[in-house]
Coordinates of C-alpha atoms in Angstrom, one line a residue:
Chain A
X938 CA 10.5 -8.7 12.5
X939 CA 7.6 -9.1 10.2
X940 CA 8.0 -10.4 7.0
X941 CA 5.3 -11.7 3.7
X942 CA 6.2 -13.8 1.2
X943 CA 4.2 -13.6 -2.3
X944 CA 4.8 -16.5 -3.9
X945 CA 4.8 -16.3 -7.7
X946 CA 5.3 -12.7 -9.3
X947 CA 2.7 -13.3 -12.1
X948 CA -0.2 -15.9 -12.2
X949 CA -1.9 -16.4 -15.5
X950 CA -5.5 -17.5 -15.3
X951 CA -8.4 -18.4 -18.0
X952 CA -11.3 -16.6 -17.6
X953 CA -13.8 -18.5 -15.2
X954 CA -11.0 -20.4 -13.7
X955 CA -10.2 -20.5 -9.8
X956 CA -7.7 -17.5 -8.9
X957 CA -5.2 -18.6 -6.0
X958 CA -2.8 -16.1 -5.0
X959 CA -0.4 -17.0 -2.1
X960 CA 0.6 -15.3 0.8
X961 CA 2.8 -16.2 3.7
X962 CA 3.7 -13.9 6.6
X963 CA 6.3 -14.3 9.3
X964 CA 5.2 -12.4 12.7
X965 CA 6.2 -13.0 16.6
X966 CA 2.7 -12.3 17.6
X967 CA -0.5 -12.7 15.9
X968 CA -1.2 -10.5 12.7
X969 CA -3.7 -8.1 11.1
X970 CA -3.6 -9.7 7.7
X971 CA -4.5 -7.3 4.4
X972 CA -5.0 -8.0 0.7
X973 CA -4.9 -5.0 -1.2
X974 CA -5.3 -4.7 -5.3
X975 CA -3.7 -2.2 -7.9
X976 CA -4.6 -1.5 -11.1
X977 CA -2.6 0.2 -13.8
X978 CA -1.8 4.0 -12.7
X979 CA -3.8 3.8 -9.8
X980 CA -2.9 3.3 -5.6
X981 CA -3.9 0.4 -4.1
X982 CA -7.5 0.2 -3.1
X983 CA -7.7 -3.1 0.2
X984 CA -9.9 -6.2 -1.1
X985 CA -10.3 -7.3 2.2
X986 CA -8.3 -8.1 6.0
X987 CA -8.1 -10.4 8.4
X988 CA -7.9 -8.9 12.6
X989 CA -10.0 -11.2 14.3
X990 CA -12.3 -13.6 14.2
X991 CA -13.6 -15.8 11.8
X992 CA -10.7 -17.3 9.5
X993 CA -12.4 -17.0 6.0
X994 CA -12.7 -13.2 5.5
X995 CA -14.9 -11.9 2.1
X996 CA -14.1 -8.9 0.4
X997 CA -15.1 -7.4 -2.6
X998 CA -14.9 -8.1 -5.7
X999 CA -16.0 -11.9 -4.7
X1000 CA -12.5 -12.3 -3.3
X1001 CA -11.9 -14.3 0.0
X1002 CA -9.3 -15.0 2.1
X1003 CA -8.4 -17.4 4.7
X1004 CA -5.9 -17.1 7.8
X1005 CA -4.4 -20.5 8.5
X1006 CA -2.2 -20.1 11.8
X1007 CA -0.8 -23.2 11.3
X1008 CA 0.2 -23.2 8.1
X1009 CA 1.5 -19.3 8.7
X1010 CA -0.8 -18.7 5.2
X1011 CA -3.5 -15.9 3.9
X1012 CA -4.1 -17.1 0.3
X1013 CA -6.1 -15.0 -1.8
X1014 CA -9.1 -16.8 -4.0
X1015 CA -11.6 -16.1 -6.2
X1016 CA -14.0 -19.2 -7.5
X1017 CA -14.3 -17.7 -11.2
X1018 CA -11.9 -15.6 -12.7
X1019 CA -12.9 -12.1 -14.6
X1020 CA -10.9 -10.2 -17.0
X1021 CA -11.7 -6.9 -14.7
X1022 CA -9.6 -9.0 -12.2
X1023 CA -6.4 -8.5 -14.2
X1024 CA -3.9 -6.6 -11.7
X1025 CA -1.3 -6.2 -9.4
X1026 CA -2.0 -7.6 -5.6
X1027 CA -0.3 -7.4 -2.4
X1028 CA -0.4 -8.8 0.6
X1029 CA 0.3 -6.8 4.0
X1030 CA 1.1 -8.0 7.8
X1031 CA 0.5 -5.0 10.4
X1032 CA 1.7 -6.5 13.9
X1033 CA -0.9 -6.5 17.1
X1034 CA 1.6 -4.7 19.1
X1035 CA 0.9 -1.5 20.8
X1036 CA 1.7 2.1 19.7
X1037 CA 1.9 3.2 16.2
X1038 CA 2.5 0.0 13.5
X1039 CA 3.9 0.0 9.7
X1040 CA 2.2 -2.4 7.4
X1041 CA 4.8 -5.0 5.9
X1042 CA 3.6 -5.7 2.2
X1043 CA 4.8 -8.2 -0.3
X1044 CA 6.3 -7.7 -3.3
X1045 CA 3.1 -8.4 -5.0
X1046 CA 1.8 -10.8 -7.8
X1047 CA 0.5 -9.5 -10.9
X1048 CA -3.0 -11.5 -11.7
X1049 CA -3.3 -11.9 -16.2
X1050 CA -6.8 -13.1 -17.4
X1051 CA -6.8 -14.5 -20.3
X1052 CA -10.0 -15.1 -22.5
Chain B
X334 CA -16.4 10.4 4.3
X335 CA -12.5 10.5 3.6
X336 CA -10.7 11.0 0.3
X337 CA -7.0 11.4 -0.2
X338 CA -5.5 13.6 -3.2
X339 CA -2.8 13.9 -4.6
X340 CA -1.1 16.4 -7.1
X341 CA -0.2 16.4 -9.6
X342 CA -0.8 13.7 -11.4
X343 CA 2.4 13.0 -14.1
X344 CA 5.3 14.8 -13.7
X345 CA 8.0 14.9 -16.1
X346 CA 11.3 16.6 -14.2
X347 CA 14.8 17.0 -15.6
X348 CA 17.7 15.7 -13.8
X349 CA 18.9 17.8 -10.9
X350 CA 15.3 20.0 -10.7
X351 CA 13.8 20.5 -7.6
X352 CA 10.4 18.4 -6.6
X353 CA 7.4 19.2 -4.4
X354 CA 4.5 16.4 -4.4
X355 CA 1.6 16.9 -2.3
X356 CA -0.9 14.7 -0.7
X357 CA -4.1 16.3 1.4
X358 CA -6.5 14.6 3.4
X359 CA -10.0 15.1 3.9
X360 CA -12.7 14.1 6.7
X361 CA -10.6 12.8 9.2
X362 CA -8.5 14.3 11.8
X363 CA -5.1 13.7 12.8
X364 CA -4.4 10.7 10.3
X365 CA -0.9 8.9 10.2
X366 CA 0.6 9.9 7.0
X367 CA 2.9 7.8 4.6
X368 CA 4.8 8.5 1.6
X369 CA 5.7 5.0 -0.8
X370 CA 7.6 4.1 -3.7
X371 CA 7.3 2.3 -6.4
X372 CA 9.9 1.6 -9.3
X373 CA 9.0 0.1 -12.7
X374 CA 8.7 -3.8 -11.9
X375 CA 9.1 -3.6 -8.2
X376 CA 7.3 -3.9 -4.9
X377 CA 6.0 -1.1 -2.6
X378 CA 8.8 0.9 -0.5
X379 CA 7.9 3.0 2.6
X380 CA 10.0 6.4 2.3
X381 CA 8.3 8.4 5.1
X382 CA 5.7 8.3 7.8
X383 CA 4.0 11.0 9.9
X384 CA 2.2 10.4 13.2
X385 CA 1.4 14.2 13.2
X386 CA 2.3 17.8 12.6
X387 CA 6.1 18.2 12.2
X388 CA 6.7 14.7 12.9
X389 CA 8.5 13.1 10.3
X390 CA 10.3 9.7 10.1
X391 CA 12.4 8.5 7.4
X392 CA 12.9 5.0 6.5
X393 CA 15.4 4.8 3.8
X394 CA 18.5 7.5 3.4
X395 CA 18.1 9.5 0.0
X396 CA 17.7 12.7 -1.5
X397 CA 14.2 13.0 -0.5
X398 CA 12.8 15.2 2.1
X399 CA 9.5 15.4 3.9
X400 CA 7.2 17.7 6.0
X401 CA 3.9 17.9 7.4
X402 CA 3.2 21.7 7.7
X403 CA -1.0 21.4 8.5
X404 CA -2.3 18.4 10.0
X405 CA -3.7 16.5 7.0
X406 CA -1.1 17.9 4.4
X407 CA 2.0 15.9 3.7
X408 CA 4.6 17.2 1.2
X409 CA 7.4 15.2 -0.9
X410 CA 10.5 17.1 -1.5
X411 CA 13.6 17.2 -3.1
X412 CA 16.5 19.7 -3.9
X413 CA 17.9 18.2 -6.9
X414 CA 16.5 15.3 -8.7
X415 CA 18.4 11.9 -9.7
X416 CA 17.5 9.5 -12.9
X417 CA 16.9 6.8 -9.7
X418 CA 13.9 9.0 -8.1
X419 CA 11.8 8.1 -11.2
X420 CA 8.9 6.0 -10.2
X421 CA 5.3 6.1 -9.1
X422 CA 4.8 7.9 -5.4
X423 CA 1.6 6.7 -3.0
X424 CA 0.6 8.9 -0.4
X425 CA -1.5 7.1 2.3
X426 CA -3.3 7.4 5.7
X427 CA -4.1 5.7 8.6
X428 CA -6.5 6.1 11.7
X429 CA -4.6 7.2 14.6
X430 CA -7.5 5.2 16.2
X431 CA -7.7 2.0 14.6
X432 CA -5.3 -1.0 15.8
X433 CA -5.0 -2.3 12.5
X434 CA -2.6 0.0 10.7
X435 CA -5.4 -0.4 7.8
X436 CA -4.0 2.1 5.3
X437 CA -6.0 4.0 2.9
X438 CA -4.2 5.3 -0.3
X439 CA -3.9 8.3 -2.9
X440 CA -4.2 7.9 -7.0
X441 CA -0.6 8.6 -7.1
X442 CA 2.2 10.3 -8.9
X443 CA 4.2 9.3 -11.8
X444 CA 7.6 10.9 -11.6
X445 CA 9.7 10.4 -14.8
X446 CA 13.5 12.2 -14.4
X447 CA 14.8 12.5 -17.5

């Protein structure tokens, strides 16, 4: 079964500073790989995803992402850190199987900004 | 281009009142439909899904119910309300055509039982 692993509930950042937000996923064939971002009251609106191809996916927002087979990983960064940034983010692991799939998502981190 | 609403917005329901949330679709046809959960402080949990019209699968036993009575129309129900239904509800679609499961998701509704 699939499975994603958010490690760290909360991540406090200065403003400017590199964001990392850590993702691990557990799947028995390879995944399609999402980020997706929530701000206060709102649904969750995707940053970016990861279903072939090149490893380093952009999104918006300057967010990237990179899928690391290996290392089972799809860590979120952002090279400087804005206080629009501040909110909650999950990560989501869709299986390649056939037939209808469920998106697995994390428990999320919430992302602070500090000035 | 597609948009997803939902309605209403905030919803303040005594305990033991009936609930109806709704969630319409537009510019796409035949989407997969979800219904999610999410309680103060915690993650994202999948309550129903919808791969078309009357199909419904539930994930999670409770006193929730759901239907899908037009193709991009997916309704949240409940008979009688319980202090643990409070929460924030995310209606969401899929492409029946796309591999990736990529969901797309509604502004949401805040349900406080009091």
């Amino acid at each position: 079964a699939q499975s994603v692993t958010q490690l760290g509930s909360h991540v406090s950042v200065s403003e400017g500073a590199l964001v990392l937000l850590r993702c691990n996923y557990s799947s028995s064939v390879p995944p399609y790989l999402f980020w997706y971002v929530q701000y206060p009251n709102q649904g969750l609106q995707l940053l970016l995803k990861y279903t072939t191809g090149a490893t380093l996916v952009k999104g918006i927002n300057g967010f990237e992402a990179e899928f690391k087979k290996s290392e089972t990983s799809f860590h979120l960064t952002k090279p400087s850190a804005h206080m629009s940034d501040a909110a909650e983010y999950f990560c989501a692991v869709s299986d390649r199987a056939a037939g209808f799939q469920k998106l697995v998502f994390g428990t999320g981190t919430r992302l602070l900004v500090s000035p | 281009s597609q948009t997803i609403h939902q309605w209403p917005a905030t919803l303040v329901q005594p305990v033991g009142s009936p609930l109806s949330l709704e969630c319409t679709v537009e510019g796409t046809s035949n989407p997969n439909l979800y219904w999610y959960r999410q309680a103060a402080g915690r993650g994202l949990q999948l309550l129903f899904y919808s791969v078309g019209i009357g199909q419904i699968s539930s994930e999670v036993p409770q006193n929730l119910s759901a239907s899908r009575p037009q193709d991009r129309q997916f309704i949240l129900s409940s008979k009688k309300l319980l202090l643990s239904d409070s929460g924030f509800y995310l209606c969401a679609w899929s492409p029946q055509w796309s591999s990736y499961n990529e969901q797309f998701f509604g502004p949401g509704t805040r349900l406080t039982v009091l």
